[in-house]
Each structure stands twice: as structure tokens, then as C-alpha cells.
mmCIF file of C-alpha atoms in Angstrom:
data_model
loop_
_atom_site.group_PDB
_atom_site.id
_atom_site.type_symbol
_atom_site.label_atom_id
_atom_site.label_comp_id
_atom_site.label_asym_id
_atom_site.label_seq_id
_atom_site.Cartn_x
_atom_site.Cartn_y
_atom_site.Cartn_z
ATOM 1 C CA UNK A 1 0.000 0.000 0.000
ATOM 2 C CA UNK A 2 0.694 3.502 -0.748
ATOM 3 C CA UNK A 3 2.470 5.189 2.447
ATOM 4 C CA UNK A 4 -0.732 7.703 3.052
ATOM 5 C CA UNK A 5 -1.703 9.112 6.292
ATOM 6 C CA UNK A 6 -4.886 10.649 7.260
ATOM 7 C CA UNK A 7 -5.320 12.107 10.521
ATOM 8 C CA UNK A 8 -7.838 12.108 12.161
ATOM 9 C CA UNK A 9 -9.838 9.248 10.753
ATOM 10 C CA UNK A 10 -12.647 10.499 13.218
ATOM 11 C CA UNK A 11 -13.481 13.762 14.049
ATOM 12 C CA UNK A 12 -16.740 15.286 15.781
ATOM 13 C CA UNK A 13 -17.180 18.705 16.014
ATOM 14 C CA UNK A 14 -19.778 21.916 16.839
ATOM 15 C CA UNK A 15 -20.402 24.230 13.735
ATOM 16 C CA UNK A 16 -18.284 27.490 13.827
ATOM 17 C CA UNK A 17 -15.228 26.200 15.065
ATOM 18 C CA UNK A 18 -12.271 25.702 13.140
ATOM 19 C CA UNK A 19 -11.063 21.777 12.074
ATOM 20 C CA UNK A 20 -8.016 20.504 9.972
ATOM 21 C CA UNK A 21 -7.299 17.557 8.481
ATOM 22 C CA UNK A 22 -3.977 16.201 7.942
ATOM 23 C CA UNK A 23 -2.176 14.429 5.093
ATOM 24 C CA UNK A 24 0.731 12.505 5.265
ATOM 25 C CA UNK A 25 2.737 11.193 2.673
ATOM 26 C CA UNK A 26 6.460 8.727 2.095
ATOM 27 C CA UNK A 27 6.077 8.692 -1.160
ATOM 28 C CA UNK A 28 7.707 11.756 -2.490
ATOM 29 C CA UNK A 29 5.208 12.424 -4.833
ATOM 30 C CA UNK A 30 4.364 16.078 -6.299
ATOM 31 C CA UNK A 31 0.654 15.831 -6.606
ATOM 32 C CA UNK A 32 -1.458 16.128 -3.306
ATOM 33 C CA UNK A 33 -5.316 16.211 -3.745
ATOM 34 C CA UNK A 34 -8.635 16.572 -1.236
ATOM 35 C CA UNK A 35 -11.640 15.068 -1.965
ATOM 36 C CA UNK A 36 -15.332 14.626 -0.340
ATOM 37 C CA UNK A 37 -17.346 12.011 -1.012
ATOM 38 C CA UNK A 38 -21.282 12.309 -0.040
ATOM 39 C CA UNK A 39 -23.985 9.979 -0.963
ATOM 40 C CA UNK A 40 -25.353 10.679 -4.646
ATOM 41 C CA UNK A 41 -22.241 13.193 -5.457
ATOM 42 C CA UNK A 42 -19.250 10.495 -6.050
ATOM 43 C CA UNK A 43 -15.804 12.176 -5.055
ATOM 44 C CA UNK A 44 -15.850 15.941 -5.902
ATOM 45 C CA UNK A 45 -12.273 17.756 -5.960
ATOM 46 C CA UNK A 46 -11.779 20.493 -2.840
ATOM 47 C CA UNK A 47 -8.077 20.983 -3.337
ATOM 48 C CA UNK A 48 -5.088 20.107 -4.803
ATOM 49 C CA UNK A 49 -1.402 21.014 -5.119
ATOM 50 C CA UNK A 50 1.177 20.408 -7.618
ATOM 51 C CA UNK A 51 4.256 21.016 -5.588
ATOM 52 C CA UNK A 52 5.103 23.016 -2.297
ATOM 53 C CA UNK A 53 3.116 25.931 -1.854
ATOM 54 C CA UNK A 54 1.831 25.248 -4.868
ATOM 55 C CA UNK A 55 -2.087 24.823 -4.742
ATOM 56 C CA UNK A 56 -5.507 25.002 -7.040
ATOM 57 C CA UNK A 57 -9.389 25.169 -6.506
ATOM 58 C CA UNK A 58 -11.240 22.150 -7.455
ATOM 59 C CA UNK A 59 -14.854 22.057 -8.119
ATOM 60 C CA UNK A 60 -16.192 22.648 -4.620
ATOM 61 C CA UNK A 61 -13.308 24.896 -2.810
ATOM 62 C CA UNK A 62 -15.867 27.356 -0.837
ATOM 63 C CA UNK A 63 -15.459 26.911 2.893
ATOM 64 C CA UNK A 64 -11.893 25.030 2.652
ATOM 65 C CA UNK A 65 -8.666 26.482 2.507
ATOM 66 C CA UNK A 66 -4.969 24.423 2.005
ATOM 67 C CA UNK A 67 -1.466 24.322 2.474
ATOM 68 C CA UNK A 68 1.621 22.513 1.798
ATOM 69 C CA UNK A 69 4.906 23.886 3.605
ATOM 70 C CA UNK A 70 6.253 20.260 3.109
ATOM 71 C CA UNK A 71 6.102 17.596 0.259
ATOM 72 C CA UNK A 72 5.099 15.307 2.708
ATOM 73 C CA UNK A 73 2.038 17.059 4.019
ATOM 74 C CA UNK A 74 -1.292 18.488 2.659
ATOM 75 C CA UNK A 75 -3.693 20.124 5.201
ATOM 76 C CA UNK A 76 -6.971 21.043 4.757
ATOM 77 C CA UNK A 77 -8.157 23.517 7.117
ATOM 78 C CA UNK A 78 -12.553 24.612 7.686
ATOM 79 C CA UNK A 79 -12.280 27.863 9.008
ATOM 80 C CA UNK A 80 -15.693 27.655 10.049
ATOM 81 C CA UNK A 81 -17.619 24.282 9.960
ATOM 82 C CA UNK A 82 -20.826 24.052 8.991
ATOM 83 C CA UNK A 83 -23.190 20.973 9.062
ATOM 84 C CA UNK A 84 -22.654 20.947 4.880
ATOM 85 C CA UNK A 85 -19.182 20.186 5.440
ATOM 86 C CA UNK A 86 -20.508 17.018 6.993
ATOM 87 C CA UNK A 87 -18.769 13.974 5.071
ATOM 88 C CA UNK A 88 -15.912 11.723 3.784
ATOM 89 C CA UNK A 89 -12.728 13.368 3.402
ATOM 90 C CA UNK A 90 -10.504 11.456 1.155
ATOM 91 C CA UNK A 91 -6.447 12.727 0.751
ATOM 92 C CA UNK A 92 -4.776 11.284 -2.806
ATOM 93 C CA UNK A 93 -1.296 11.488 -4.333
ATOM 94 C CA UNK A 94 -0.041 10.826 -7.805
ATOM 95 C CA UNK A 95 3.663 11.503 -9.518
ATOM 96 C CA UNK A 96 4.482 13.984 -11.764
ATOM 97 C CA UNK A 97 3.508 12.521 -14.984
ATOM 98 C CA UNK A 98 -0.242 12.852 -16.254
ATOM 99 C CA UNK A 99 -1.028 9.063 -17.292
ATOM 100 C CA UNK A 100 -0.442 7.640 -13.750
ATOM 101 C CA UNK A 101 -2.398 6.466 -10.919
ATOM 102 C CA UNK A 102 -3.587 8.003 -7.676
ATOM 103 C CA UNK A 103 -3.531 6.436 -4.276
ATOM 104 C CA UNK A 104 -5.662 7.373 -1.704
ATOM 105 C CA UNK A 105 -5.657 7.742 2.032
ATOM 106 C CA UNK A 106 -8.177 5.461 4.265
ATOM 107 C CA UNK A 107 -10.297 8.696 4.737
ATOM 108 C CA UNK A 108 -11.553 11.440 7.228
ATOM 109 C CA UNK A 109 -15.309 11.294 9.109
ATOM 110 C CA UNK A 110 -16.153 14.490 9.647
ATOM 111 C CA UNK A 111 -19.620 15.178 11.509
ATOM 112 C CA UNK A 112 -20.395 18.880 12.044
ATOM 113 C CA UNK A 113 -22.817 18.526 14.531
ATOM 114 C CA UNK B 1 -21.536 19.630 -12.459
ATOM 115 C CA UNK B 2 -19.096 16.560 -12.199
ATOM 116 C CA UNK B 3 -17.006 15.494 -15.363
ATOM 117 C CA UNK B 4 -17.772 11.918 -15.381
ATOM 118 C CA UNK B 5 -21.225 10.106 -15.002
ATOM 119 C CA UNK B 6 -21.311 5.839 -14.709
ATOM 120 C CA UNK B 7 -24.145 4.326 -15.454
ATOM 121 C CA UNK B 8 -25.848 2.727 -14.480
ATOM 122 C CA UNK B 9 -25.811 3.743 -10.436
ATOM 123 C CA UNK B 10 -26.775 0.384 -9.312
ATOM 124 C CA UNK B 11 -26.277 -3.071 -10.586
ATOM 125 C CA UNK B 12 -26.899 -6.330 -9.249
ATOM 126 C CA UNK B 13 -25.878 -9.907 -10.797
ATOM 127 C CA UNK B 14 -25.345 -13.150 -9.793
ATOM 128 C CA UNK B 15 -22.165 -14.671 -9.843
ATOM 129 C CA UNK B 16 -20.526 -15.638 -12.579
ATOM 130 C CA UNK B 17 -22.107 -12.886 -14.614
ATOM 131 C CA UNK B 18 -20.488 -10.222 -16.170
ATOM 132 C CA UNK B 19 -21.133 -7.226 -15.067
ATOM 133 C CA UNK B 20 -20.927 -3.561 -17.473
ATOM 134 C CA UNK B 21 -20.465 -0.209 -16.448
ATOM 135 C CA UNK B 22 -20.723 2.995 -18.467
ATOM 136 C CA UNK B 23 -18.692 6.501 -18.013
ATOM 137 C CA UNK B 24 -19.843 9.721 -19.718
ATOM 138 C CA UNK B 25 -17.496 12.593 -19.957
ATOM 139 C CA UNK B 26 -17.540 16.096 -21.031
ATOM 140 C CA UNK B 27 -14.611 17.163 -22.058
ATOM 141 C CA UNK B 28 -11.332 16.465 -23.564
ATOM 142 C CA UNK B 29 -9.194 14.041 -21.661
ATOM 143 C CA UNK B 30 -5.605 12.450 -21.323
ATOM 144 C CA UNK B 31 -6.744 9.787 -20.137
ATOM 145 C CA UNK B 32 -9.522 7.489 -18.046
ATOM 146 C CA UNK B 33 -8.883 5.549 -15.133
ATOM 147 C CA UNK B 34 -11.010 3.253 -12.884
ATOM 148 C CA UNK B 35 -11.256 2.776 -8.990
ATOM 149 C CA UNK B 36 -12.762 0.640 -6.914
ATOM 150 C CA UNK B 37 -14.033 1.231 -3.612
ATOM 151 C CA UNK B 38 -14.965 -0.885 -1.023
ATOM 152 C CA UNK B 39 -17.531 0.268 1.145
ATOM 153 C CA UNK B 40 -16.175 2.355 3.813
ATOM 154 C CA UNK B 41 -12.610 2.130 2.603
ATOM 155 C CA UNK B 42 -10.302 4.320 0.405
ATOM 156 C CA UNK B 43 -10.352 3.819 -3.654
ATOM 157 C CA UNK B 44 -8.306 1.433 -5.593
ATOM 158 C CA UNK B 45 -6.853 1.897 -8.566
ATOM 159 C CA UNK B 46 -8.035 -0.712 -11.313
ATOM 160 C CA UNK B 47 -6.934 0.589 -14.986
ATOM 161 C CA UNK B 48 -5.486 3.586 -16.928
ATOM 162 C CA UNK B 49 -6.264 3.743 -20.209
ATOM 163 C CA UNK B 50 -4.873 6.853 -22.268
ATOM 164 C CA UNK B 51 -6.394 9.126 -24.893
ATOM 165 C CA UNK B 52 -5.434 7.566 -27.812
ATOM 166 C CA UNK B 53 -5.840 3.675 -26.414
ATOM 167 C CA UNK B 54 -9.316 1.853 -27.328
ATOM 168 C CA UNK B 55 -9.106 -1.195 -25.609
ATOM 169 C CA UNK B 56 -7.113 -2.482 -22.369
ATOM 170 C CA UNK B 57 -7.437 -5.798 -20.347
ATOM 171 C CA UNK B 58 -5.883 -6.489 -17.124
ATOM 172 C CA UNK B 59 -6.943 -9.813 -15.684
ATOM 173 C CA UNK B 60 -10.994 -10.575 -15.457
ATOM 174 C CA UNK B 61 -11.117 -6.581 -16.328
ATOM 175 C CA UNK B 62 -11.458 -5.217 -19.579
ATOM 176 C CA UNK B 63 -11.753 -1.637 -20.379
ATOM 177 C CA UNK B 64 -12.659 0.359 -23.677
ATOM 178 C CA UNK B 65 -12.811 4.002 -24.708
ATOM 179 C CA UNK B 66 -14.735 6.175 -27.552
ATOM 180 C CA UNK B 67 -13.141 9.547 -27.622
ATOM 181 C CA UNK B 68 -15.553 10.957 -29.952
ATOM 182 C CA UNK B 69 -18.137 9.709 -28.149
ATOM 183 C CA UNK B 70 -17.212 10.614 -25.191
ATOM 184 C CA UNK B 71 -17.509 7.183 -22.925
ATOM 185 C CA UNK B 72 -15.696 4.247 -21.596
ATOM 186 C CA UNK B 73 -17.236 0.675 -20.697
ATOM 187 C CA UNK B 74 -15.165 -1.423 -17.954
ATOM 188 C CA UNK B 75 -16.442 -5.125 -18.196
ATOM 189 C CA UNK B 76 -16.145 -7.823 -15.273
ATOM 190 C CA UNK B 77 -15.966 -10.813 -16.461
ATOM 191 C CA UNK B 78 -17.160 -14.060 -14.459
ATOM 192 C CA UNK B 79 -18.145 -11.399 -11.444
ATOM 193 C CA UNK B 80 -17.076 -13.424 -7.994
ATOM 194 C CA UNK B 81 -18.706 -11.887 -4.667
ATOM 195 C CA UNK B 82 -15.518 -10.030 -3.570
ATOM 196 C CA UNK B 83 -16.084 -8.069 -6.551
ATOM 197 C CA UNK B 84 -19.144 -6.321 -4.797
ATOM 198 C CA UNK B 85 -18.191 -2.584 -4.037
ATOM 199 C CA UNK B 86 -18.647 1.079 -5.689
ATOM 200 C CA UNK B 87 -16.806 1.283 -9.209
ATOM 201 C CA UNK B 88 -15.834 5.144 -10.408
ATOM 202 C CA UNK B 89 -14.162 6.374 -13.345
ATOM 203 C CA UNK B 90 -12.069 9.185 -13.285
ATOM 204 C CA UNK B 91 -10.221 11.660 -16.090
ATOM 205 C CA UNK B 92 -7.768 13.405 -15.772
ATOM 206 C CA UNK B 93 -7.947 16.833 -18.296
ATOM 207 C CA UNK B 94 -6.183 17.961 -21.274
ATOM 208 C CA UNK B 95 -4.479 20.879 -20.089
ATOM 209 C CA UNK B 96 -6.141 20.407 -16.339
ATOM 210 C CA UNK B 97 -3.601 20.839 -14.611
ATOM 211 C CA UNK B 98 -3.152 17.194 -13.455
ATOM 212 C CA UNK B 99 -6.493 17.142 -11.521
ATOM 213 C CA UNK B 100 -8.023 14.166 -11.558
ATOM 214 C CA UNK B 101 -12.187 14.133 -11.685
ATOM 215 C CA UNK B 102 -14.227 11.624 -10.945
ATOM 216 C CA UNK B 103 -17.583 10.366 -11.464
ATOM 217 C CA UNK B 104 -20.764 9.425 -9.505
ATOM 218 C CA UNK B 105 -20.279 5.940 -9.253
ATOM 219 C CA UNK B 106 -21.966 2.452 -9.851
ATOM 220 C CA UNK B 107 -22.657 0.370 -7.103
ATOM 221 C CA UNK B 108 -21.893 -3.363 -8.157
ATOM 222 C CA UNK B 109 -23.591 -6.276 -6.047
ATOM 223 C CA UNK B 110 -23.122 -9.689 -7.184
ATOM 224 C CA UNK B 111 -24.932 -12.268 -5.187
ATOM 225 C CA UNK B 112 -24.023 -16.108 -4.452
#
């Protein structure tokens, strides 16, 4: 298995505070991506970087907010949780070329209660 | 709205079937790829096939792709039990930036 961390794997907490999610990698590989998976929607893309301090919008991006100091680590960071932000929260990595694989983490529960 | 769309969402078979799912796409890609995902678990990579491929097998799995119509098919042949979980297809852009979009998902039962 791909050497991907995600911490926590469970997380409970009250809407308005702040939560991040951590993403670990060994693999030394330049692409870093968030994802959210909720029932009916598949996996839609929150984040992703290319390289340190290097980071894009996916298709749902409102709310979230990244970084990457490291190669090794990709945070995602709610600056305010809401209950909508209620879900799955899947880290991935890939290398540097286009036709190759991801791997994913084991995923975040995230209940904004 | 998402890139890719499988179809259909739900499938059930018995084993031993073969089992077909369907991806729709939007917009030009450099390639497809397919996951699996077992229920509460993270995704799996099963296949990559690339723009200008039509046709890839690996093991009981075979995949195919129409670029101008937009779609890929990834057949299971002889479906076994184990092979019950969510199936998505993902693309990754021409000139996207290396994101990598997936679909909705089909959710593949195959009974005993």
C-alpha cells in the first residue's frame, strides 16, 4: 500500500469552530489532492497542489482552505464548519507525470454537529 | 456539475455474470482511469487507459474508450462476490492541470 496518512480518521465537532485535516505522505510524490465524497455526489475535488506551496481550486473549494509547507504534508483547514461540510474526506497522491495512478488515504469522518 | 457520469448507479448480478459499467465525460481528456471502492474504505486503482488507447485488459477486467463519443465501458468478467463494491471512473484533463475528476459511481452487487 501507498504510504498515506490521514489524521484524524474520526473527528466530531460543533459548527463554527475551526477543524483541519492532515495528510501525510512517504512517497515523495508532487501531486497532493482533497476530496469529499457524499452519498449521490461520487468524489468531488476540494483541493489540490502540484508542488510546495503550490495549490488550485477544485470544483467545490468554498469553505476550505490548504497548504503545503512540506512535500510530505497536505492540510486542509474549515475555518468555520458548517453541518454541509458534513462527510468523507478522502487525501490522494499521484507523480508527476499525467497518465499515472492516484492512491488514496483510508479517509476522514467528519460530523459537524 | 461533475465530469464523469457511470451508469448505471446500481447493478446487481449473480455470480458468474459479467457485469458492465458505463462513463460519460464532457470534455477532452488524457486519459480514463477506474477505482474501486470498497464500502467504507479508500479507492483502488483498477486501470489507466490513455487518450489515444481503445481497448485495455488487465486480468478478469477489460476496459474500452470512444473519444468521440465521449464514454468508456469497464467489463467484469465471471463477477465473484468479492467483486461487490462502488466502481468510479475518473479523467484526468487535457491541459487540467493534473487534476483528476471523478464520477458518480456504480454500485456493483453480485450475489451467491
Amino acid at each position: 500500500d501507498a504510504g498515506i496518512t490521514q489524521s484524524p480518521r474520526h473527528k466530531v465537532t460543533e459548527t463554527g469552530t475551526p477543524v483541519t485535516l492532515r495528510c501525510h505522505q512517504t512517497e515523495n510524490h508532487r501531486y497532493m489532492y482533497w476530496y469529499r465524497q457524499d452519498p449521490g455526489h461520487g468524489l468531488r475535488l476540494i483541493h489540490y497542489s502540484y508542488g510546495v506551496k503550490d495549490t488550485d481550486k477544485g470544483e467545490v473549494s468554498d469553505g476550505y482552505s490548504v497548504s503545503r509547507s512540506k512535500t510530505e504534508d497536505f492540510l486542509l483547514t474549515l475555518e468555520s464548519a458548517t453541518s454541509s461540510q458534513t462527510s468523507v474526506y478522502f487525501c490522494a497522491i499521484s507523480e508527476s507525470e499525467v497518465n499515472t495512478e492516484a492512491f488514496f488515504g483510508q479517509g476522514t469522518r467528519l460530523t459537524v454537529v | 456539475s461533475q465530469q464523469g457520469e457511470e451508469d448505471p448507479q446500481a447493478l446487481s448480478i449473480q455470480e458468474g455474470e459479467n457485469a458492465t459499467m458505463n462513463c460519460s465525460y464532457k470534455t477532452s481528456i488524457n486519459n480514463l482511469q477506474w477505482y474501486r471502492q470498497n464500502s467504507g474504505r479508500g479507492l483502488v486503482h483498477l486501470i489507466l487507459i490513455r487518450s489515444n488507447e481503445r481497448e485495455k485488459h488487465s486480468g478478469r477486467l477489460r476496459v474500452t474508450l470512444d473519444t468521440s463519443k465521449k464514454s468508456s465501458s469497464l467489463l467484469i468478467t465471471a463477477s465473484r462476490a468479492a467483486d461487490t463494491a462502488s466502481y468510479f471512473c475518473a479523467t484526468r484533463l487535457t491541459g487540467g492541470g493534473n487534476k483528476l475528476t471523478f464520477g458518480t459511481g456504480t454500485q456493483l452487487k453480485v450475489e451467491l
